Short mmCIF file of C-alpha atoms in Angstrom, two decimals:
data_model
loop_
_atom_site.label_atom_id
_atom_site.label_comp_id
_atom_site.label_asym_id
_atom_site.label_seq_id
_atom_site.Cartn_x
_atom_site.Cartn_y
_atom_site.Cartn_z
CA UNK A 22 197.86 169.11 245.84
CA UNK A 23 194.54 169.42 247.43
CA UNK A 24 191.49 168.42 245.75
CA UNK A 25 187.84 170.57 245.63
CA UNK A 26 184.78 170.00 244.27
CA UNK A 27 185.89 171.95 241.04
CA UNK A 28 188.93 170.06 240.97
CA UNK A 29 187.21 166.33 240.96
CA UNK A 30 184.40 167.48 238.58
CA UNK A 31 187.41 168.57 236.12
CA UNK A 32 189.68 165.65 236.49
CA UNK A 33 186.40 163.09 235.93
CA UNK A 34 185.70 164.93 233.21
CA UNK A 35 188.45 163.52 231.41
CA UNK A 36 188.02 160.18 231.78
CA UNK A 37 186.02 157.70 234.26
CA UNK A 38 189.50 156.08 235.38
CA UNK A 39 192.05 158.63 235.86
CA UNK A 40 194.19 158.24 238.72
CA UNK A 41 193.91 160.84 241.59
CA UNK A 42 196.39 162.77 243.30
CA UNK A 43 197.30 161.62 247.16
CA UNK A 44 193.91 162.42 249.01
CA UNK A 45 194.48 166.03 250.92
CA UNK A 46 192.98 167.58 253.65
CA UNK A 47 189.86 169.19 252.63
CA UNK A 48 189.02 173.06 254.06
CA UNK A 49 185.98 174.02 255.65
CA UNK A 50 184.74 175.43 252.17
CA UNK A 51 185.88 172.56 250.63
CA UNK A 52 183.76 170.64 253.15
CA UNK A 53 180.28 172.65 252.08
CA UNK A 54 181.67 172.49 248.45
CA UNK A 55 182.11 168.57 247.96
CA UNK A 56 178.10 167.99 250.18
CA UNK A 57 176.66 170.09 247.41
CA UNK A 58 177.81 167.79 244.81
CA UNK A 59 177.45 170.61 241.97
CA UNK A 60 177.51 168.73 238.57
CA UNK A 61 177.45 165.35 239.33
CA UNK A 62 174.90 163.72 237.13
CA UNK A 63 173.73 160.11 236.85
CA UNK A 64 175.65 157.53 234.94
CA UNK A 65 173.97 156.24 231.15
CA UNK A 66 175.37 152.63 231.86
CA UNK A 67 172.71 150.80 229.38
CA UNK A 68 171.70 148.69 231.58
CA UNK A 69 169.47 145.92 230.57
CA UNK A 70 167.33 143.83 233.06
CA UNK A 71 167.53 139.26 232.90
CA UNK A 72 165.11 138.61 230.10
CA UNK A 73 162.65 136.68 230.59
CA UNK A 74 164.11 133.90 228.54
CA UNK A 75 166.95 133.84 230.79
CA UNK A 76 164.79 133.53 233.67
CA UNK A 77 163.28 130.56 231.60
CA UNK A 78 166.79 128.82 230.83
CA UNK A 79 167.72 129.01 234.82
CA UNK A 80 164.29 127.01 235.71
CA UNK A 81 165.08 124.45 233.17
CA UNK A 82 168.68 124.08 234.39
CA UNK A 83 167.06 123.48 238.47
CA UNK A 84 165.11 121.04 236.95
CA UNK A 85 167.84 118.98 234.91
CA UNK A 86 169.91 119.50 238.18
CA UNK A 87 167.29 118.12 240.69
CA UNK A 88 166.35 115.44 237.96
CA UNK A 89 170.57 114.38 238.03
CA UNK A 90 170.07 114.41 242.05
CA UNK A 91 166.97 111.97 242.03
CA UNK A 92 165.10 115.33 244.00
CA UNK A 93 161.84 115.19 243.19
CA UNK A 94 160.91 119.15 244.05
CA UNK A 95 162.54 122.78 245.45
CA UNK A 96 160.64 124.44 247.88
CA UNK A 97 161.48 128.55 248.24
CA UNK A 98 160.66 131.28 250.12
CA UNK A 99 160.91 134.42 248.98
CA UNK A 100 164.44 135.76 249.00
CA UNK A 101 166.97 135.92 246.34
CA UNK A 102 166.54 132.37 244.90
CA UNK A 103 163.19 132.99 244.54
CA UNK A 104 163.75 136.39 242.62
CA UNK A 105 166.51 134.41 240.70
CA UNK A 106 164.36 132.03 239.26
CA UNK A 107 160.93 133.36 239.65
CA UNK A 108 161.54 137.30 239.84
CA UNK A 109 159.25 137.00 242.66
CA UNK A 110 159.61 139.01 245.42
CA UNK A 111 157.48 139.56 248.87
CA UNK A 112 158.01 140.55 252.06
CA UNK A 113 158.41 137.62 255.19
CA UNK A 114 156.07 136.89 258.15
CA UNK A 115 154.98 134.52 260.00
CA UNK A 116 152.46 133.64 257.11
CA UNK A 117 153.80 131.33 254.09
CA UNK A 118 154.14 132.28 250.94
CA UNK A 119 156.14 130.04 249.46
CA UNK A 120 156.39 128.59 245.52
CA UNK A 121 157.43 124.93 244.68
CA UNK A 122 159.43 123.76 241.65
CA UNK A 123 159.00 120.51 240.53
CA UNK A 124 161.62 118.59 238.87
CA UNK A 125 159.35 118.07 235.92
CA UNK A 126 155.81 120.06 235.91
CA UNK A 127 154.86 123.36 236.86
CA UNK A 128 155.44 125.67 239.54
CA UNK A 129 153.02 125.89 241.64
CA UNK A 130 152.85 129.15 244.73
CA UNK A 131 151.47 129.22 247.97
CA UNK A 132 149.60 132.07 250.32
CA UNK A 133 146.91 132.78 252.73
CA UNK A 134 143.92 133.56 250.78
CA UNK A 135 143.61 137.11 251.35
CA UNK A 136 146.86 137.36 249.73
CA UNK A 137 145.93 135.72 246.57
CA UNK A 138 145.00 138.37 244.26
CA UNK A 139 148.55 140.17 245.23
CA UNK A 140 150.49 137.50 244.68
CA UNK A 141 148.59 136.57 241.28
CA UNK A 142 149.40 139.54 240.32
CA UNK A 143 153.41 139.10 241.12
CA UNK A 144 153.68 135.77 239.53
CA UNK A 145 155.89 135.45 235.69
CA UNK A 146 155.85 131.96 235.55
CA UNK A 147 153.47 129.30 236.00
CA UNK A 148 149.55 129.98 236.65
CA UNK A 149 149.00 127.73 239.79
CA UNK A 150 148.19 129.44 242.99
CA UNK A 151 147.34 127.51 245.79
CA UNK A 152 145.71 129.16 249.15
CA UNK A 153 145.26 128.74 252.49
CA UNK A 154 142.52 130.54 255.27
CA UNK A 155 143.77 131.54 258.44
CA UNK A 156 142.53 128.76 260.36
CA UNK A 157 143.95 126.33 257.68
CA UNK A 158 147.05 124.52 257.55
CA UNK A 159 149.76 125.45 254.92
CA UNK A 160 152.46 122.80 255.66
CA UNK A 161 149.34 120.24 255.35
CA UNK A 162 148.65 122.40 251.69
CA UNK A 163 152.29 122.01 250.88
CA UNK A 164 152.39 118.13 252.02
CA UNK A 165 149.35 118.07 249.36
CA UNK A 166 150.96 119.91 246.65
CA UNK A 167 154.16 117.49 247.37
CA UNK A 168 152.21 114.65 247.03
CA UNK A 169 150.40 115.21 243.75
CA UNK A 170 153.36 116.18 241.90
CA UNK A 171 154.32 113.00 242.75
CA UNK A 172 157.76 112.50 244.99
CA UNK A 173 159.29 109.02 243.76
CA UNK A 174 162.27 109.77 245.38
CA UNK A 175 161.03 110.80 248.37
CA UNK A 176 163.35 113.59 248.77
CA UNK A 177 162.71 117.39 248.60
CA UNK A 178 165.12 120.36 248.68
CA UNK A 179 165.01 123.33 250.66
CA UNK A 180 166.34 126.44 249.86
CA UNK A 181 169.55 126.82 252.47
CA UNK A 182 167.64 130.46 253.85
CA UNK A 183 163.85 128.80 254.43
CA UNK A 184 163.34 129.80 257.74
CA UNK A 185 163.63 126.63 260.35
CA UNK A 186 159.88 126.91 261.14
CA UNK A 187 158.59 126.29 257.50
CA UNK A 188 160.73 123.23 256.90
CA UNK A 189 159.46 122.10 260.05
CA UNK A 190 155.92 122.64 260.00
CA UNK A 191 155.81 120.56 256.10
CA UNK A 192 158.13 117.71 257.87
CA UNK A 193 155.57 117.03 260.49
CA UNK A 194 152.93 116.60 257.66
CA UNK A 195 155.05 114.65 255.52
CA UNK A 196 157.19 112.03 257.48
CA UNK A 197 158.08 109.81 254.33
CA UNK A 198 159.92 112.78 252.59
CA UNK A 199 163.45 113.21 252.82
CA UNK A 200 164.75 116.44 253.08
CA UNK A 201 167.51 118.24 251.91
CA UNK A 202 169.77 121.46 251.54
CA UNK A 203 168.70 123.30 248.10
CA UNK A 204 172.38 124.58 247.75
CA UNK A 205 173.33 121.17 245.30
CA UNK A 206 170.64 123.52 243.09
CA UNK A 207 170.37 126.49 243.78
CA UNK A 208 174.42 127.37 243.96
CA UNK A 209 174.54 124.87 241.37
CA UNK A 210 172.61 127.40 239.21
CA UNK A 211 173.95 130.80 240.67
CA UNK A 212 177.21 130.40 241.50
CA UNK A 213 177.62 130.76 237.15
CA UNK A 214 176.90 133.80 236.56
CA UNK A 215 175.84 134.87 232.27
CA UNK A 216 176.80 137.50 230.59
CA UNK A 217 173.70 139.40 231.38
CA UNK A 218 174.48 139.20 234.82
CA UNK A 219 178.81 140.15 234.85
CA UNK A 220 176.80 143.65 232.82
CA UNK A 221 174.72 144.18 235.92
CA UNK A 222 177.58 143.65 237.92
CA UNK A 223 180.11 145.88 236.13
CA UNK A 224 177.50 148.46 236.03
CA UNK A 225 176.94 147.91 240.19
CA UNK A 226 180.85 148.59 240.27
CA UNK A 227 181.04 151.41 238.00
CA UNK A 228 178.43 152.97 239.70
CA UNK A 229 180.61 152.75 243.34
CA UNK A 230 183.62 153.26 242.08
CA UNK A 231 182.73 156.62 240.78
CA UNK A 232 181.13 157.58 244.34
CA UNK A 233 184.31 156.50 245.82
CA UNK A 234 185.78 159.52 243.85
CA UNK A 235 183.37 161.39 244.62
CA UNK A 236 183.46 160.56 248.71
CA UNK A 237 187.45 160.80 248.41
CA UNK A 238 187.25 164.19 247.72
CA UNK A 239 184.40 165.08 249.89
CA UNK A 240 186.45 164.48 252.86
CA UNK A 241 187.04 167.08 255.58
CA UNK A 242 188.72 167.53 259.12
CA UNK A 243 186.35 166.37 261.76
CA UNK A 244 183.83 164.74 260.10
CA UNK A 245 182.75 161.11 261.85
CA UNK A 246 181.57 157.97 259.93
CA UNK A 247 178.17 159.25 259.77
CA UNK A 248 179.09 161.57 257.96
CA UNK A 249 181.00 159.76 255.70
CA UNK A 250 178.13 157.46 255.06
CA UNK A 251 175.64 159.56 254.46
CA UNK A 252 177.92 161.15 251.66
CA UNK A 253 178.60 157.95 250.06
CA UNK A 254 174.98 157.19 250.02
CA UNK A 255 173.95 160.77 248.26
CA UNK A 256 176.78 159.89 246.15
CA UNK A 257 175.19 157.02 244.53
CA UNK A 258 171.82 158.68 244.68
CA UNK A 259 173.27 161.76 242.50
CA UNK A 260 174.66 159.09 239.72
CA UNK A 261 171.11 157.30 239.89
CA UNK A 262 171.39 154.43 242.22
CA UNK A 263 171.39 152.85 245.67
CA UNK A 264 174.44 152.05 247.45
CA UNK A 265 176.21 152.46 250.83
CA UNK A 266 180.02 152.67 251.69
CA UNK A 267 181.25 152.50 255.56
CA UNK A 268 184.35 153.58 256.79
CA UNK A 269 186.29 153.76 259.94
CA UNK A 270 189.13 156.16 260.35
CA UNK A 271 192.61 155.53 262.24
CA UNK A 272 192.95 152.79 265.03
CA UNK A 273 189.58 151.70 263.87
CA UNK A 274 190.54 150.89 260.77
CA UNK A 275 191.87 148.06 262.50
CA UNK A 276 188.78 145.86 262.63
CA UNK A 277 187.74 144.68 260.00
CA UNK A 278 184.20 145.65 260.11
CA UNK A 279 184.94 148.54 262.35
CA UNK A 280 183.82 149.65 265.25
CA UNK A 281 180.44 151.60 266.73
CA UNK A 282 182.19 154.40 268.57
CA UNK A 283 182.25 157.62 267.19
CA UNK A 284 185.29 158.21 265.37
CA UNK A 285 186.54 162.06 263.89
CA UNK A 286 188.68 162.76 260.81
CA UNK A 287 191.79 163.75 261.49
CA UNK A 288 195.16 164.61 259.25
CA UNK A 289 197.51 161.54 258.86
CA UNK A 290 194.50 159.00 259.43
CA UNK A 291 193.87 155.51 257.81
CA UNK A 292 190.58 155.45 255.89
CA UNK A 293 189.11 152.21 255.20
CA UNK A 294 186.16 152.14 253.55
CA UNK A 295 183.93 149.10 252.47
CA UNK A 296 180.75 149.37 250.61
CA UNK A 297 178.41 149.04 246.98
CA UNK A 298 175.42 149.18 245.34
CA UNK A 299 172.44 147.10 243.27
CA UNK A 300 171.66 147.14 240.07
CA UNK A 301 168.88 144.92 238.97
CA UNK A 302 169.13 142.70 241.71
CA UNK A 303 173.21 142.70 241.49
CA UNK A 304 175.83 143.92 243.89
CA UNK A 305 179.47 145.68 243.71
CA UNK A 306 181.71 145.66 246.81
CA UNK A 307 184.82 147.45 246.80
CA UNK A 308 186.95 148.39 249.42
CA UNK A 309 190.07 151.09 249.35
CA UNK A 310 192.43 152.16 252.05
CA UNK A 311 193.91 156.01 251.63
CA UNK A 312 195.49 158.34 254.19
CA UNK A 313 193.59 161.68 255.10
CA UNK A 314 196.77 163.66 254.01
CA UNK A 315 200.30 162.79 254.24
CA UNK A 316 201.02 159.06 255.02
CA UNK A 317 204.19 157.68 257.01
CA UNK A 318 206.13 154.86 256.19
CA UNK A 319 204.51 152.75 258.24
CA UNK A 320 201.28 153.17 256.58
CA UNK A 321 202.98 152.95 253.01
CA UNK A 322 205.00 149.89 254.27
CA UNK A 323 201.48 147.70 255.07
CA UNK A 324 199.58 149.19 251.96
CA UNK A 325 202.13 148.05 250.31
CA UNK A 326 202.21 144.59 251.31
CA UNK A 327 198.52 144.13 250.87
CA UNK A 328 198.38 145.60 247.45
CA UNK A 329 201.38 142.73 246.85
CA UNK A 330 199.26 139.77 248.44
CA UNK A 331 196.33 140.88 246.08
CA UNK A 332 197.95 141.00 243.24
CA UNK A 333 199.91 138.26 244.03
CA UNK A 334 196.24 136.02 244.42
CA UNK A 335 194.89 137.78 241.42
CA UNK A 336 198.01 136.04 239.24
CA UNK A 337 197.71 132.80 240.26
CA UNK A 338 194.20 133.03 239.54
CA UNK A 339 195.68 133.07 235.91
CA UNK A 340 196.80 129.50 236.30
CA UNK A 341 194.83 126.55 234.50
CA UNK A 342 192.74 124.49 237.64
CA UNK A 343 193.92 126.92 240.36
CA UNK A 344 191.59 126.33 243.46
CA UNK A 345 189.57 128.56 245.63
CA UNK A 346 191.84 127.42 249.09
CA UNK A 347 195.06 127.82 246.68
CA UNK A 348 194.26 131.61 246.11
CA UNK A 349 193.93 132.30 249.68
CA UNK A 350 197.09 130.68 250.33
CA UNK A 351 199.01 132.91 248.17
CA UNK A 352 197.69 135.98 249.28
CA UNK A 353 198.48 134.72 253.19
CA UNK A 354 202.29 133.77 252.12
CA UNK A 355 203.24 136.94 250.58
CA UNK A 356 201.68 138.55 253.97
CA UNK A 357 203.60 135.78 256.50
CA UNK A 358 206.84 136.41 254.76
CA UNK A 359 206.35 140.36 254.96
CA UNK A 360 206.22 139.44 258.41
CA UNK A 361 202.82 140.29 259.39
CA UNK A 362 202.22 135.94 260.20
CA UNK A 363 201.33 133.60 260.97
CA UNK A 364 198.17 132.54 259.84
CA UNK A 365 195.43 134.48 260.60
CA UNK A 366 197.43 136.98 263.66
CA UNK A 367 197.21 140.31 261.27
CA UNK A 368 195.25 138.52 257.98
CA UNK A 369 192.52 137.74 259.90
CA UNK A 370 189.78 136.65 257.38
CA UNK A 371 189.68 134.35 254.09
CA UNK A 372 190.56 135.87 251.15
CA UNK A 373 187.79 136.79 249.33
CA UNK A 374 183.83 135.63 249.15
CA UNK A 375 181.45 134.78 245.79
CA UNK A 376 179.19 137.52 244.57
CA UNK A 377 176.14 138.17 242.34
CA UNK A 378 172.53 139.03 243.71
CA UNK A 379 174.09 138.81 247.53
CA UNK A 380 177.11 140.36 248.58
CA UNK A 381 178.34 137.37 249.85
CA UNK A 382 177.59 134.39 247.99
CA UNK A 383 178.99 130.69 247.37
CA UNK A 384 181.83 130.09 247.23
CA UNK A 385 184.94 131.16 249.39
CA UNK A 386 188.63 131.83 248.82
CA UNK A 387 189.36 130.37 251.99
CA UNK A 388 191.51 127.01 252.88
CA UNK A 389 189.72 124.05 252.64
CA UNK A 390 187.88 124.54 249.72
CA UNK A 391 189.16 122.90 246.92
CA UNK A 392 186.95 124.06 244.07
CA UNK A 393 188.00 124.59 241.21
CA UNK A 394 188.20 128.26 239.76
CA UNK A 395 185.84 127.70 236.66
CA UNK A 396 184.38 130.12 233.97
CA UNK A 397 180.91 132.34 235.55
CA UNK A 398 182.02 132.33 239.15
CA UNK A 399 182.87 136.13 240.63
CA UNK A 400 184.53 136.54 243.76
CA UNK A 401 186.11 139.58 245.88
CA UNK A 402 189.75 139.88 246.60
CA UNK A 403 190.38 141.45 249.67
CA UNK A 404 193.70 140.46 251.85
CA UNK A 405 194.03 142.76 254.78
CA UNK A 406 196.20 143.34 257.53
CA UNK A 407 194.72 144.78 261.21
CA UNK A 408 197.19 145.71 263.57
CA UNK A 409 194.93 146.51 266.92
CA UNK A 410 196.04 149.98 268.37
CA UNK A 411 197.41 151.35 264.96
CA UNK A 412 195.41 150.93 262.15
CA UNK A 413 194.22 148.22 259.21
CA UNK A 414 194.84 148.21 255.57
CA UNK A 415 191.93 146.28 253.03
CA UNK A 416 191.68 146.42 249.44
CA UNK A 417 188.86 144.72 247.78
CA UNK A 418 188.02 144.42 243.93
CA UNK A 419 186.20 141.97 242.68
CA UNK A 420 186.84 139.94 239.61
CA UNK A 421 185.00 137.01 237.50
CA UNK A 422 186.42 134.47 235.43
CA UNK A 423 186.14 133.87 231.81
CA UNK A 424 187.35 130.84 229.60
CA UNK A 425 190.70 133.19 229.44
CA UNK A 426 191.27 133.67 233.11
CA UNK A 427 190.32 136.42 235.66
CA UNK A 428 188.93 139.89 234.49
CA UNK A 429 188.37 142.94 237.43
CA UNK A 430 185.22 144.70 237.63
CA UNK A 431 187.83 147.56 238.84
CA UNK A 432 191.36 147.98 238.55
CA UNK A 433 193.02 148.28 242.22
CA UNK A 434 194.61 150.85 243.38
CA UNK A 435 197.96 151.36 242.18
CA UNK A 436 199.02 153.11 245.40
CA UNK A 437 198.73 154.44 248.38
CA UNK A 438 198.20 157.88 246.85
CA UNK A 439 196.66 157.28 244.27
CA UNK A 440 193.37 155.35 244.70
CA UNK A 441 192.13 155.02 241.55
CA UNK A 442 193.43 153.26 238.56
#
């Protein structure tokens, strides 16, 4: 069965999470039919932004955390953690801006002078600005700030992203203070996500999913990955948001993150595609393998053993104190014993990453880390096999825990021709 534009707009119609038919080759009015998009329409998700109170709750919690690590202050940038706690954002130059968050007291911000009045205007929380002129010193403003918020134990924490030059400029103007990484607080805060945030998240995976649909049936002879791109992308625009998905086609599908040379559609090829979107600050990635028409056994044979090793990690995940390295493990085993082993010959990456406002995040499914799965945290769960000079199989859906176990922001695949749950 081959699949149009009129065809996809009918089937979604029914419901959001039907299962399509195996992906066919598209015709040349097929091609024009599925850019055009007719009757797509953006998605009513009700989405609802973090509250300020939220906000709020997260400062207190960096405090309490930096108080239980004798740190006396955070220093950020701007960059997530900033728009995490602060929902400040600004661009980066070779000009600090910067905001500090004491362990107890207010947050103060820093900025050249002639930047003042914009970045008054950007600050939510807290009222003190402090600026510097052009021929000033920050780092000797910061080592100031530092010191009249008091440090009594002498140790500060630095956001893990802070570019190198900041930290260094506010060490040479502060030689008693210790510094640190920021991660014991700032993963120690974000690596939980709320409620408020696993919405935003489902919404970001909604949102892809249903351009994945879309895309799937958008496909056509000949097209490169350009092409396939820039569909995803007006994809997501038509249902109201911004997102990307990549793809590489055939023997390209065999690396992982594919490959810069131009690459054309063609019947009987692996398509992997990778990609999300953000809402409110909050990612989706998703990742499904089809074939551009019929598949051959071969393909089926590896699908199939990836769909196994996911599901397989997915279960365990089930399991009361299971571990981020033990997860990974039992996704590699069930791909070892299909005989696509050892270790990392075909499998060739850890099993999955954390999400949440960057699409990767702490922590990883990958051996050696023996954390704990615990309520809040979202990961990916992508197993893949890449066999150079033939082609590469992922499939990625992410997933967050509850007090109950694992719940998927989308339901895999079922199979190879049928990519949608």
């Amino acid at each position: 069965m081959k699949l149009n534009r009129r065809s996809f707009v009918k089937w979604a119609s029914l419901s959001p999470a039907i299962a399509l038919p195996m992906i066919s080759c598209a015709s040349s009015e097929n091609e024009a039919e599925g850019k055009k998009m007719d009757g797509v329409k953006p998605l009513n998700l009700n989405i609802q932004p973090i509250s300020k109170e939220e906000r709020l709750s997260r400062i207190a919690k960096a405090q309490q955390l930096m108080q239980e690590q004798k740190i006396d202050a955070l220093f950020l940038e701007p960059g997530t953690s900033m728009k995490y706690f602060l929902d400040f954002d600004f661009f980066l130059s070779e000009r600090m801006v910067a905001a500090v968050i004491p362990a107890k007291g207010d947050i103060a911000y820093i900025c050249p002078g002639f930047e003042q009045d914009k970045v008054e205007e950007l600050v939510k929380f807290g009222n003190k600005v402090l600026t510097w002129e052009e021929h000033e010193s920050p780092y000797a403003l910061t080592a100031k700030l530092l010191r009249d918020i008091g440090t009594p134990n002498q140790k500060v924490a630095i956001e893990e992203r802070c570019r190198f030059f900041l930290y260094d400029g506010i060490k040479s103007e502060t030689a008693r203070i210790n510094f640190v990484n920021g991660d014991g607080v700032t993963a120690g805060c974000r690596i939980f996500k709320s409620p408020a945030e696993i919405a935003l998240m489902q919404a970001a995976n909604t949102a892809t999913l249903e351009a994945y649909k879309i895309l799937f049936d958008s496909l056509y002879e000949g097209m490169n990955q350009y092409d396939f791109r820039d569909i995803a992308s007006e994809a997501h625009r038509k249902l109201g948001f911004s997102g990307s998905i990549g793809a590489n086609f055939g023997e390209w599908s065999a690396f992982p993150h594919g490959s810069s040379k131009t690459q054309t559609l063609k019947p009987g090829d692996i398509v992997l595609a990778d990609g999300g979107c953000t809402v409110e600050g909050y990612k989706s990635d998703i990742s499904r393998t089809i074939v551009f028409g019929e598949h051959n056994d071969r393909q089926k044979e590896v699908w199939d053993v990836v769909k196994e090793a996911q599901t397989a990690a997915f279960e365990l995940a089930k399991q009361p104190g299971t571990t981020c390295e033990q997860m990974d493990a039992a996704a590699r085993a069930v791909i070892d014993q299909a005989g696509f082993g050892p270790d990392y010959k075909y499998f060739s990456h850890r099993l999955g990453h954390g999400i949440g406002m960057d699409g990767h995040e702490w922590t990883n499914l990958v051996r050696g880390n023996d954390t704990p799965l615990q309520a809040g945290m979202c990961f990916s769960n992508e197993p893949g096999i890449y066999i150079v000079g033939e082609f590469g199989v992922r499939l990625e859906d992410c997933f967050y825990m509850t007090e109950n176990g694992p719940e998927y922001f989308t339901q895999p695949s079922p199979s190879v021709e049928k990519p949608f749950a």
